[in-house]
XYZ file of C-alpha atoms in Angstrom:
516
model
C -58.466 124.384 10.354
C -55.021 123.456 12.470
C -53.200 125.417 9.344
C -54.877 128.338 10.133
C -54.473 127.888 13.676
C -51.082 127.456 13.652
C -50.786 130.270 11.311
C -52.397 132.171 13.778
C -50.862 131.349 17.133
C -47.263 132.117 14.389
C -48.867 135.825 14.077
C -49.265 136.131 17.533
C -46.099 135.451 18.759
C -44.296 137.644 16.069
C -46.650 140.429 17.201
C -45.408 139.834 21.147
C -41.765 139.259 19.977
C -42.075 142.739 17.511
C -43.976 144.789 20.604
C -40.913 143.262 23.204
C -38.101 144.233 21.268
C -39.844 147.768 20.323
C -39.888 148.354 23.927
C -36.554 147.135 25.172
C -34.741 149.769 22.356
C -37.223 152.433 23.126
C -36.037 151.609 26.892
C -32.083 151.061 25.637
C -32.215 154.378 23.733
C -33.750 156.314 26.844
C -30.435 154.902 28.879
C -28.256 155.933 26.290
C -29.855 159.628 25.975
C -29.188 159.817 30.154
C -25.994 158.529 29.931
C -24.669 160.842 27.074
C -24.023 163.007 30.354
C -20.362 160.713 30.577
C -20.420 160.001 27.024
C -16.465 161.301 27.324
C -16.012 158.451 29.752
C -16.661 155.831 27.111
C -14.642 157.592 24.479
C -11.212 157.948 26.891
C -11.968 153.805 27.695
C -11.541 153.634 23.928
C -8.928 155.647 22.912
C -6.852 153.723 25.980
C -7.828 150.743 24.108
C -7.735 151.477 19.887
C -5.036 155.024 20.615
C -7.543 156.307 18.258
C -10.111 158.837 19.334
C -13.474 158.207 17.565
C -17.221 159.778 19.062
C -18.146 155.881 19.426
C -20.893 156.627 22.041
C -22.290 158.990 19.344
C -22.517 156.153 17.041
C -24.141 153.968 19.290
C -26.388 156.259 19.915
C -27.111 156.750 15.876
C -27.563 153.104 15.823
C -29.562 152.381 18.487
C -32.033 155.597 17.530
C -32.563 153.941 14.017
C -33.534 150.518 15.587
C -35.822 151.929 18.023
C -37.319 154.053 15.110
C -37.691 151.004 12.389
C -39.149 148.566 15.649
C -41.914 151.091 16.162
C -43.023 151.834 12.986
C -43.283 148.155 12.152
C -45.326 148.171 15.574
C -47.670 150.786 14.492
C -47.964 148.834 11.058
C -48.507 145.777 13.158
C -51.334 147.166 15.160
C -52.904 148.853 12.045
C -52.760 144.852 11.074
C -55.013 144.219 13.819
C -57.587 146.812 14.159
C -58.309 145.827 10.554
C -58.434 142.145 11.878
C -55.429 141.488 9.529
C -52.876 138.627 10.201
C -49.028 139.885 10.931
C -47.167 138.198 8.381
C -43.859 139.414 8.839
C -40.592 139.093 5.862
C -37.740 137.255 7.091
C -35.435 140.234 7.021
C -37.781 142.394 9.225
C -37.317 138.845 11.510
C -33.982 138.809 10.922
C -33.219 142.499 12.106
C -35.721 141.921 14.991
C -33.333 139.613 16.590
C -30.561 141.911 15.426
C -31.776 144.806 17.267
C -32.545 142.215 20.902
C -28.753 141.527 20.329
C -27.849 144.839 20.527
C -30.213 145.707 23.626
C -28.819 142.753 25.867
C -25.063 143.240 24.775
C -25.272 147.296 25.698
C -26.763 146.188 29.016
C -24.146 143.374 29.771
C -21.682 146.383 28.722
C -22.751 148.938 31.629
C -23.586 146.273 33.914
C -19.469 144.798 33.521
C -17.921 147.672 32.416
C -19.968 151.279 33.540
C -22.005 149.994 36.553
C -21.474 153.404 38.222
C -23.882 154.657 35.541
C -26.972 152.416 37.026
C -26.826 155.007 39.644
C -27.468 157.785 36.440
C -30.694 155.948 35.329
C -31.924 155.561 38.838
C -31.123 159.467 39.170
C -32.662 159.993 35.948
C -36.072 158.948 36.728
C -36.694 161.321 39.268
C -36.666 164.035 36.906
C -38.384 161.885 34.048
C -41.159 160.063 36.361
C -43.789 162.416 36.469
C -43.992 162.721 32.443
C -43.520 158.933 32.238
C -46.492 158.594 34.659
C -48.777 161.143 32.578
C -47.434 159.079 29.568
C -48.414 155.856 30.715
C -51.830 156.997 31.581
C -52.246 158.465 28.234
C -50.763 155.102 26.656
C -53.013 153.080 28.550
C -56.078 155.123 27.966
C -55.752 155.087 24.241
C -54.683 150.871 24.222
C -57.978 150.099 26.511
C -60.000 150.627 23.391
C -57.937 147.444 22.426
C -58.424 145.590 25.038
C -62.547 146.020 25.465
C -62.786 145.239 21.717
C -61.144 141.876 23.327
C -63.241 141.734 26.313
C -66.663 142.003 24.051
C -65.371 139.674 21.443
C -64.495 136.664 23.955
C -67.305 134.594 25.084
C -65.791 132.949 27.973
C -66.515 134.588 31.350
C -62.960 133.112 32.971
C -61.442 135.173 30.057
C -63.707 138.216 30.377
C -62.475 138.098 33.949
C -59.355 137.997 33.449
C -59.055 140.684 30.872
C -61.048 143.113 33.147
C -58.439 141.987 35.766
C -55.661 142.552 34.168
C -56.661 145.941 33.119
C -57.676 146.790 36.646
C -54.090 145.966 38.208
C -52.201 147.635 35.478
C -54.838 151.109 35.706
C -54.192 150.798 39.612
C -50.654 150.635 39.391
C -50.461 153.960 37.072
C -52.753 155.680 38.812
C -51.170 155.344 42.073
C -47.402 155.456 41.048
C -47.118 159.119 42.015
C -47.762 157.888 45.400
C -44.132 156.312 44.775
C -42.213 159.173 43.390
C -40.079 161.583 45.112
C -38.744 163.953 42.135
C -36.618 166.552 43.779
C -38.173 169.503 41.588
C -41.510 169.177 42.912
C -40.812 171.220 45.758
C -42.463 174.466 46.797
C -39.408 177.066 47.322
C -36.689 176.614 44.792
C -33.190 177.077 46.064
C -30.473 178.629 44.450
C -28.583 178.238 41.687
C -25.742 175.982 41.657
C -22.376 177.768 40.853
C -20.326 176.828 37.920
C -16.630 175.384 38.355
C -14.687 175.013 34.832
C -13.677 171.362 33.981
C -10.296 171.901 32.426
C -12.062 174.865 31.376
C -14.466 175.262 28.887
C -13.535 171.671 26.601
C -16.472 171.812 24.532
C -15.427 175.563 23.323
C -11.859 175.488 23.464
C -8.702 172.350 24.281
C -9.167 171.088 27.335
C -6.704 172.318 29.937
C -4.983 174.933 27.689
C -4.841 179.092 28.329
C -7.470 179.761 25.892
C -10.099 176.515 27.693
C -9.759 178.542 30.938
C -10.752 182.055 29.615
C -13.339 180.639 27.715
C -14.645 179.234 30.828
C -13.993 182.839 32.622
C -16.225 184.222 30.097
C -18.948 182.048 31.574
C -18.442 183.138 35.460
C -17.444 180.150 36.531
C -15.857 180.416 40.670
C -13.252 178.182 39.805
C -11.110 176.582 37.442
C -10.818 172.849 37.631
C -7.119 171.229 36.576
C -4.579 168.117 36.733
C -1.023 169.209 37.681
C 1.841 167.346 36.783
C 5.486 167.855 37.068
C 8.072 167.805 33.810
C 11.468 166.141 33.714
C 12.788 169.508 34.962
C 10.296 169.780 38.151
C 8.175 172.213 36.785
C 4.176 172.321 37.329
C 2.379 171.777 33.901
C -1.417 171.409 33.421
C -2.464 168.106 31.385
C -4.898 165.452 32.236
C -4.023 162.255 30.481
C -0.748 160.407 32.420
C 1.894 157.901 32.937
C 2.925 156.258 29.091
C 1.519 157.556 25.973
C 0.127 161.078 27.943
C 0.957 163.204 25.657
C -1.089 161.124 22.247
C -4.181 162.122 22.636
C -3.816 165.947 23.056
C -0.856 166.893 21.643
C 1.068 166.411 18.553
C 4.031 164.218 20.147
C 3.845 161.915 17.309
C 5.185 164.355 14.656
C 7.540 166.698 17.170
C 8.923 163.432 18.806
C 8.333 160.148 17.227
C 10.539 157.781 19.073
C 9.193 159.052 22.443
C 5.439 159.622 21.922
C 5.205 156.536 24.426
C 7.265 158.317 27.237
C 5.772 159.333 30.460
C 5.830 163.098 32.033
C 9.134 162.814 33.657
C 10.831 162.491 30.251
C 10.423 166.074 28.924
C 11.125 168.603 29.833
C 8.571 171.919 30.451
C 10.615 173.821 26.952
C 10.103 170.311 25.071
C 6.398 169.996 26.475
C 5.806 173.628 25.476
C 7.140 173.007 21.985
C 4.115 170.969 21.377
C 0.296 171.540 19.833
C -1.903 171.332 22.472
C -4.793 172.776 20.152
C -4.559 170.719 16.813
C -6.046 167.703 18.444
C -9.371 169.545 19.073
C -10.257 170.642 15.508
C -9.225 167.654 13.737
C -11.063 165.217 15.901
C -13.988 167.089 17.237
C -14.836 165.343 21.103
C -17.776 167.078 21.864
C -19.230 167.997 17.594
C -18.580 171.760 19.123
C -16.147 173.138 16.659
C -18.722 174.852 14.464
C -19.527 176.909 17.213
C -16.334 178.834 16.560
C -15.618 181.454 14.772
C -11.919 181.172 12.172
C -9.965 183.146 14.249
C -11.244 180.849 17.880
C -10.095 178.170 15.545
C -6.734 179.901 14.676
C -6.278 180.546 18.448
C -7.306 177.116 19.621
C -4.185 175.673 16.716
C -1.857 177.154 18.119
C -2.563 176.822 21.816
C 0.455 174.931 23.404
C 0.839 173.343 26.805
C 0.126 175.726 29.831
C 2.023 175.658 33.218
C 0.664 176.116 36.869
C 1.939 179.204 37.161
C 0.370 180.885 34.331
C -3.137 179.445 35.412
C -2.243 180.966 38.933
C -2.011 184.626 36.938
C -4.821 184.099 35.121
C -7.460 183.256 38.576
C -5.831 186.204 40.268
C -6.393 188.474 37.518
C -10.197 187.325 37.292
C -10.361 186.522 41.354
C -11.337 182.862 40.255
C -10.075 180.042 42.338
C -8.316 177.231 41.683
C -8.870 173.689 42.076
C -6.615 170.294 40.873
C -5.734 166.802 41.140
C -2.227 165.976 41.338
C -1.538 163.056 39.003
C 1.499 161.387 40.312
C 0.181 161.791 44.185
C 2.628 163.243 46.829
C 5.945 163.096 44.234
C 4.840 166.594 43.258
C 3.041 168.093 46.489
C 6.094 169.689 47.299
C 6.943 171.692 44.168
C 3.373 172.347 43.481
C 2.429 173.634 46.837
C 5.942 175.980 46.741
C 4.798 177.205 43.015
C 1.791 178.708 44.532
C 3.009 179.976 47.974
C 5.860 181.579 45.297
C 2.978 183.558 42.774
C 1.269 186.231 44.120
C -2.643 184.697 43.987
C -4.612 185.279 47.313
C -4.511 181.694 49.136
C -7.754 181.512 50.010
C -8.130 180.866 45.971
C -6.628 177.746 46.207
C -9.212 174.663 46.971
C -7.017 171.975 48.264
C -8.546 168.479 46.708
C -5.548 165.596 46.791
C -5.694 163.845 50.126
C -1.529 163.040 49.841
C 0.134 165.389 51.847
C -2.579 167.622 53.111
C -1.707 167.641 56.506
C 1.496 169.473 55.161
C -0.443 171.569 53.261
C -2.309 172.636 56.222
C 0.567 173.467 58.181
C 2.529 175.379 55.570
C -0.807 176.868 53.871
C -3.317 177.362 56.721
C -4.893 179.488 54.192
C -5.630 176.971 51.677
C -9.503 175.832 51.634
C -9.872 171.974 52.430
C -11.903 170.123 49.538
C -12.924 166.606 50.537
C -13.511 163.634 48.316
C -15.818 161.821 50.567
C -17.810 162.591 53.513
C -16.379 160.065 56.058
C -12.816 162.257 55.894
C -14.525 165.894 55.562
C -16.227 164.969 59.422
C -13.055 163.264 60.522
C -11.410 166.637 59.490
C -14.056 169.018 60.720
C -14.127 170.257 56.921
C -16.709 171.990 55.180
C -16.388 171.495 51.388
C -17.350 168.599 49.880
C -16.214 167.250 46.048
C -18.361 164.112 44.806
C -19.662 162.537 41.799
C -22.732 163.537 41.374
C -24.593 160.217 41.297
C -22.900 159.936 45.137
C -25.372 161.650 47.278
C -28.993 161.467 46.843
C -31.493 164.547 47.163
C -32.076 163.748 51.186
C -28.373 163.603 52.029
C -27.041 166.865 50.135
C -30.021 169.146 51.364
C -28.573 167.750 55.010
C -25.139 168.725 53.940
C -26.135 172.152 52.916
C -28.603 173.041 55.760
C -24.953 172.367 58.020
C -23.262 174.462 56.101
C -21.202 172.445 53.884
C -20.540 173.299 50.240
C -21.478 169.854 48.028
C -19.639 170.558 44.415
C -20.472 167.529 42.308
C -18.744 166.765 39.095
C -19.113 166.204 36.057
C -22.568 167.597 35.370
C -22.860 168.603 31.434
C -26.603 167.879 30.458
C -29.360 170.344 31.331
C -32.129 167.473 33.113
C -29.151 167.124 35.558
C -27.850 170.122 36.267
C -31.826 171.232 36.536
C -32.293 168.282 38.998
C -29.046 168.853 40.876
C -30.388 172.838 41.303
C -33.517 171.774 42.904
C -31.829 169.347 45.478
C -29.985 172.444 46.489
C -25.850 171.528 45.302
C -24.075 174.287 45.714
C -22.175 174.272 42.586
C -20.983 171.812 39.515
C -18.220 170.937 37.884
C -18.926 170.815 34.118
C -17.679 171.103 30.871
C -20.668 173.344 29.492
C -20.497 175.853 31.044
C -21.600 178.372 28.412
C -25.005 176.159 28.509
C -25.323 176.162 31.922
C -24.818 179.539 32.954
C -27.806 180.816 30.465
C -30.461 178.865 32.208
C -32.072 181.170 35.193
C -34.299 178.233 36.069
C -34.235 175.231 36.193
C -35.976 172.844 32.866
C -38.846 172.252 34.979
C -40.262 173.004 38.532
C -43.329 172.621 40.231
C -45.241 172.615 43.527
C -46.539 169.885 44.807
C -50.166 171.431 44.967
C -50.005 172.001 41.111
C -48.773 168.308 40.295
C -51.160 167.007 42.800
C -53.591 168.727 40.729
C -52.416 167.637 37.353
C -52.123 164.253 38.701
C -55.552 163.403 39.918
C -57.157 165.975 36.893
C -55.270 163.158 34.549
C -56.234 160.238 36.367
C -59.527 160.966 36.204
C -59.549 162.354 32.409
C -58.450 158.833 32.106
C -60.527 157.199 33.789
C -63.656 158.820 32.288
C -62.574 158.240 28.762
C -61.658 154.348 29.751
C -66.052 154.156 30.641
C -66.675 156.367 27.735
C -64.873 153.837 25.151
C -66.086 150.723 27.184
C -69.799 151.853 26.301
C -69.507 152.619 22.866
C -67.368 148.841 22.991
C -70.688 147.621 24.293
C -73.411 149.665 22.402
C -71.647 148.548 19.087
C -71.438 144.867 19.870
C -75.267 145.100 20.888
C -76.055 147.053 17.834
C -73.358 144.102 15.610
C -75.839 141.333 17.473
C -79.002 142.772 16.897
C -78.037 143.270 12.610
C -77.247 139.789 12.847
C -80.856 138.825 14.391
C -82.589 140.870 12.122
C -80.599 139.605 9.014
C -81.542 135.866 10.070
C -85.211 136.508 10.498
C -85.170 137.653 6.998
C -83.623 135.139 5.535
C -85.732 132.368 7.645
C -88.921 131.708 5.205
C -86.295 131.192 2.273
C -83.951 129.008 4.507
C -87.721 127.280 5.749
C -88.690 126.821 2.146
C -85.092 125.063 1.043
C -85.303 122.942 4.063
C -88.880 122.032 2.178
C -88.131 121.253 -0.315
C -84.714 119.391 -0.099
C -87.017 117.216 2.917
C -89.322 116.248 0.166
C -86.748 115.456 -2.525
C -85.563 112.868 -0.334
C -86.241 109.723 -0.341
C -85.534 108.677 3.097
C -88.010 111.036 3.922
């Protein structure tokens, strides 16, 4: 009897330790999914680290899809187990890659939490858009598990355990009910406002090289307001567009390591614009792949994107005026190149109210030799100190409250770097007024957003599935009920048949006994 108790109280905690880790990948693979929006941002960290670039958040994703797949299938096989009142009796390798799999939950947490804690503020973000399904999920979870839990509550014969069954299912039905009371998802809203525009980060980098000629008319093609670059100066003071600086700038997107060996580890203001403009800036793309885009192209986009090289200020400046598309950069060595920069562009012939001024170094120059310049600010404290109007944030900065403020003033809230569709929908219905993002030829297809609704409809759908719920949750309880009545009264019937034969034994082993 204490084997099979032990054995049992072994099955149960298996069964809680399989159900635990199930729901902690399930939970790391949703975090992964939202954060795929930066997924670049863990790739760059890499290649600054290993000078090799590999898709590694794609792989974690691969790996942490398979886990969360094998952990609930062996949870559905575990609860098949127990409906047919079957002990879990797990292998040691399924044990084994149980732990495996909690490993690999806690270390990618400790990861963003050390390393990425900026993308906390994604998650949080995320789960205004996902709430409302992950509330109608839970209830339909929780309706289909109470069958579980009355079989429970009929099979105990302890009240204090009845009780606290009952309780517990109570609190937890509460809880889902209500959460909607709790959620504030920006696209359940009753007038939708318009869509955001689309500015081009480094162009169009999923269909072309990033910051090249051929990137920025890609991204043209999509009607994006602006083109979004880094500016940099070359040995020989000339602006040239690239976004990776100081040593080694050149190794990821160019071929420096077979045009100049012995100085693929200098820094901008060792080559010169005709040596910079000797080199690949398209080769990179195709053999590496960032964003698993490349089959998208057709032979001769790939032919073009080979043989793009390294593009200068000036020729970006041709390219807006020609499409009346404005302009829009960081400068990566700070005030060292204002100067020539801002005299490049009083020098070309683009319309300067084209040109969206975003470094901070030097603007008050910039405002007295380019009055005509627009002001972009990079945080709200120094757009009001300025009187400005344009503001350029990440977009986990604001929340939904703070940039429908900003826009009902007036002020023009571009966020950056918005690539997935949940977030660019979500951004839409808190009213941005444009994006900075690197699909762009995703984005500017969707004419609404994923999902919208007004709040009289999901008020509706909420209390229609509540109660659904609800309903179904007394249904199952009384069939719970009727069949342990009908289980009890088989059992009474069976033992009144048997009783003259059990009467008779009793008989007759009484009289064989002596003692009696």
């Amino acid at each position: 009897m204490a084997l099979i108790s032990c054995y049992t109280k072994c099955a149960c905690f298996w069964f809680s330790f399989l159900s635990l880790v199930s729901v902690s990948t399930l939970g790391w693979v949703y975090i992964c999914f939202i954060a795929y929006n930066d997924h670049s941002d863990v790739n760059w960290k890499a290649f600054e680290k290993f000078s090799r670039w590999v898709n590694w958040f794609m792989c974690v994703i691969i790996l942490s899809s398979v886990m969360a797949i094998y952990c609930l299938l062996l949870l559905l096989f575990s609860l098949f187990q127990f409906a047919i009142k079957e002990p879990l009796d797990l292998h040691w390798l399924h044990k084994v890659l149980l732990f495996l799999g909690l490993v690999i939950v806690v270390v990618g947490i400790a990861g963003i939490s050390s390393e990425w804690k900026e993308e906390w503020s994604t998650i949080h973000l995320s789960l205004q858009a996902t709430a409302p399904f992950l509330q109608l999920g839970a209830v339909v979870a929780l309706t289909m598990l109470s069958w579980l839990v009355f079989q429970s509550y009929h099979r105990t014969q302890s009240a204090a355990s009845k009780a606290l069954i009952i309780g517990a299912l109570v609190a937890v039905s509460v809880a889902i009910f209500l959460s909607p009371l709790l959620i504030h998802s920006p696209c359940i809203i009753d007038k939708l406002p318009p869509k955001p525009a689309l500015i081009g980060h480094r162009g169009a980098p999923v269909l072309a090289p990033e910051n090249t000629m051929m990137s920025f008319r890609r991204s043209a093609e999509c009607e994006v307001i602006a083109f979004e670059t880094d500016v940099q100066l070359s040995k020989d003071k000339k602006p040239f567009l690239m976004h990776d600086n100081g040593t080694k700038f050149l190794r990821r997107t160019t071929n420096v390591d077979v045009v100049f060996p012995e100085r693929e580890d200098n820094s901008n203001s060792d080559f010169t614009l005709e040596e910079l403009q000797s080199l690949k800036a398209g080769e990179w793309f195709l053999k590496t792949d960032p964003f698993w885009s490349v089959n998208l192209l057709s032979e001769e986009e790939k032919e073009n994107a080979r043989t793009q090289t390294v593009p200068t200020l000036s020729e970006l400046l041709d390219l807006a005026k020609e499409r009346n598309i404005s302009v829009i950069f960081d400068l990566k060595n700070g005030s060292y190149d204002c100067n020539v920069t801002v005299t490049t562009i009083l020098n070309s012939s683009i319309s300067h109210n084209l040109i969206w001024w975003l470094p901070s170094t030097c603007r008050e120059d910039v405002k007295k030799h380019a009055q005509s310049f627009r002001q972009v600010y990079s945080n709200v404290s120094e757009m009001k100190d300025n009187n400005g109007s344009f503001l350029n944030v990440k977009y986990s900065s604001l929340s939904t409250e703070e940039i429908r403020n900003l826009t009902s003033r007036n002020v023009m809230v571009n966020l950056w770097v918005v690539n997935e569709r949940w977030l660019f929908s979500l951004l839409w219905c808190s009213g941005a007024s444009s994006v900075t993002t690197n699909t762009c030829h995703v984005l500017s297809d969707m004419s609404h957003p994923d999902w919208h609704l007004k709040y009289c409809t999901y008020l509706i759908i909420w209390i229609t599935a509540d109660l659904v719920s609800l309903v179904l949750m007394v249904v199952l309880f009384y069939l719970q009920r009727r069949k342990k009545s009908r289980n009890l009264l088989d059992s009474s019937l069976n033992r009144k048949e048997m009783y003259p034969f059990l009467s008779k034994k009793e008989h007759v082993s009484s009289f064989e006994d002596p003692s009696s």
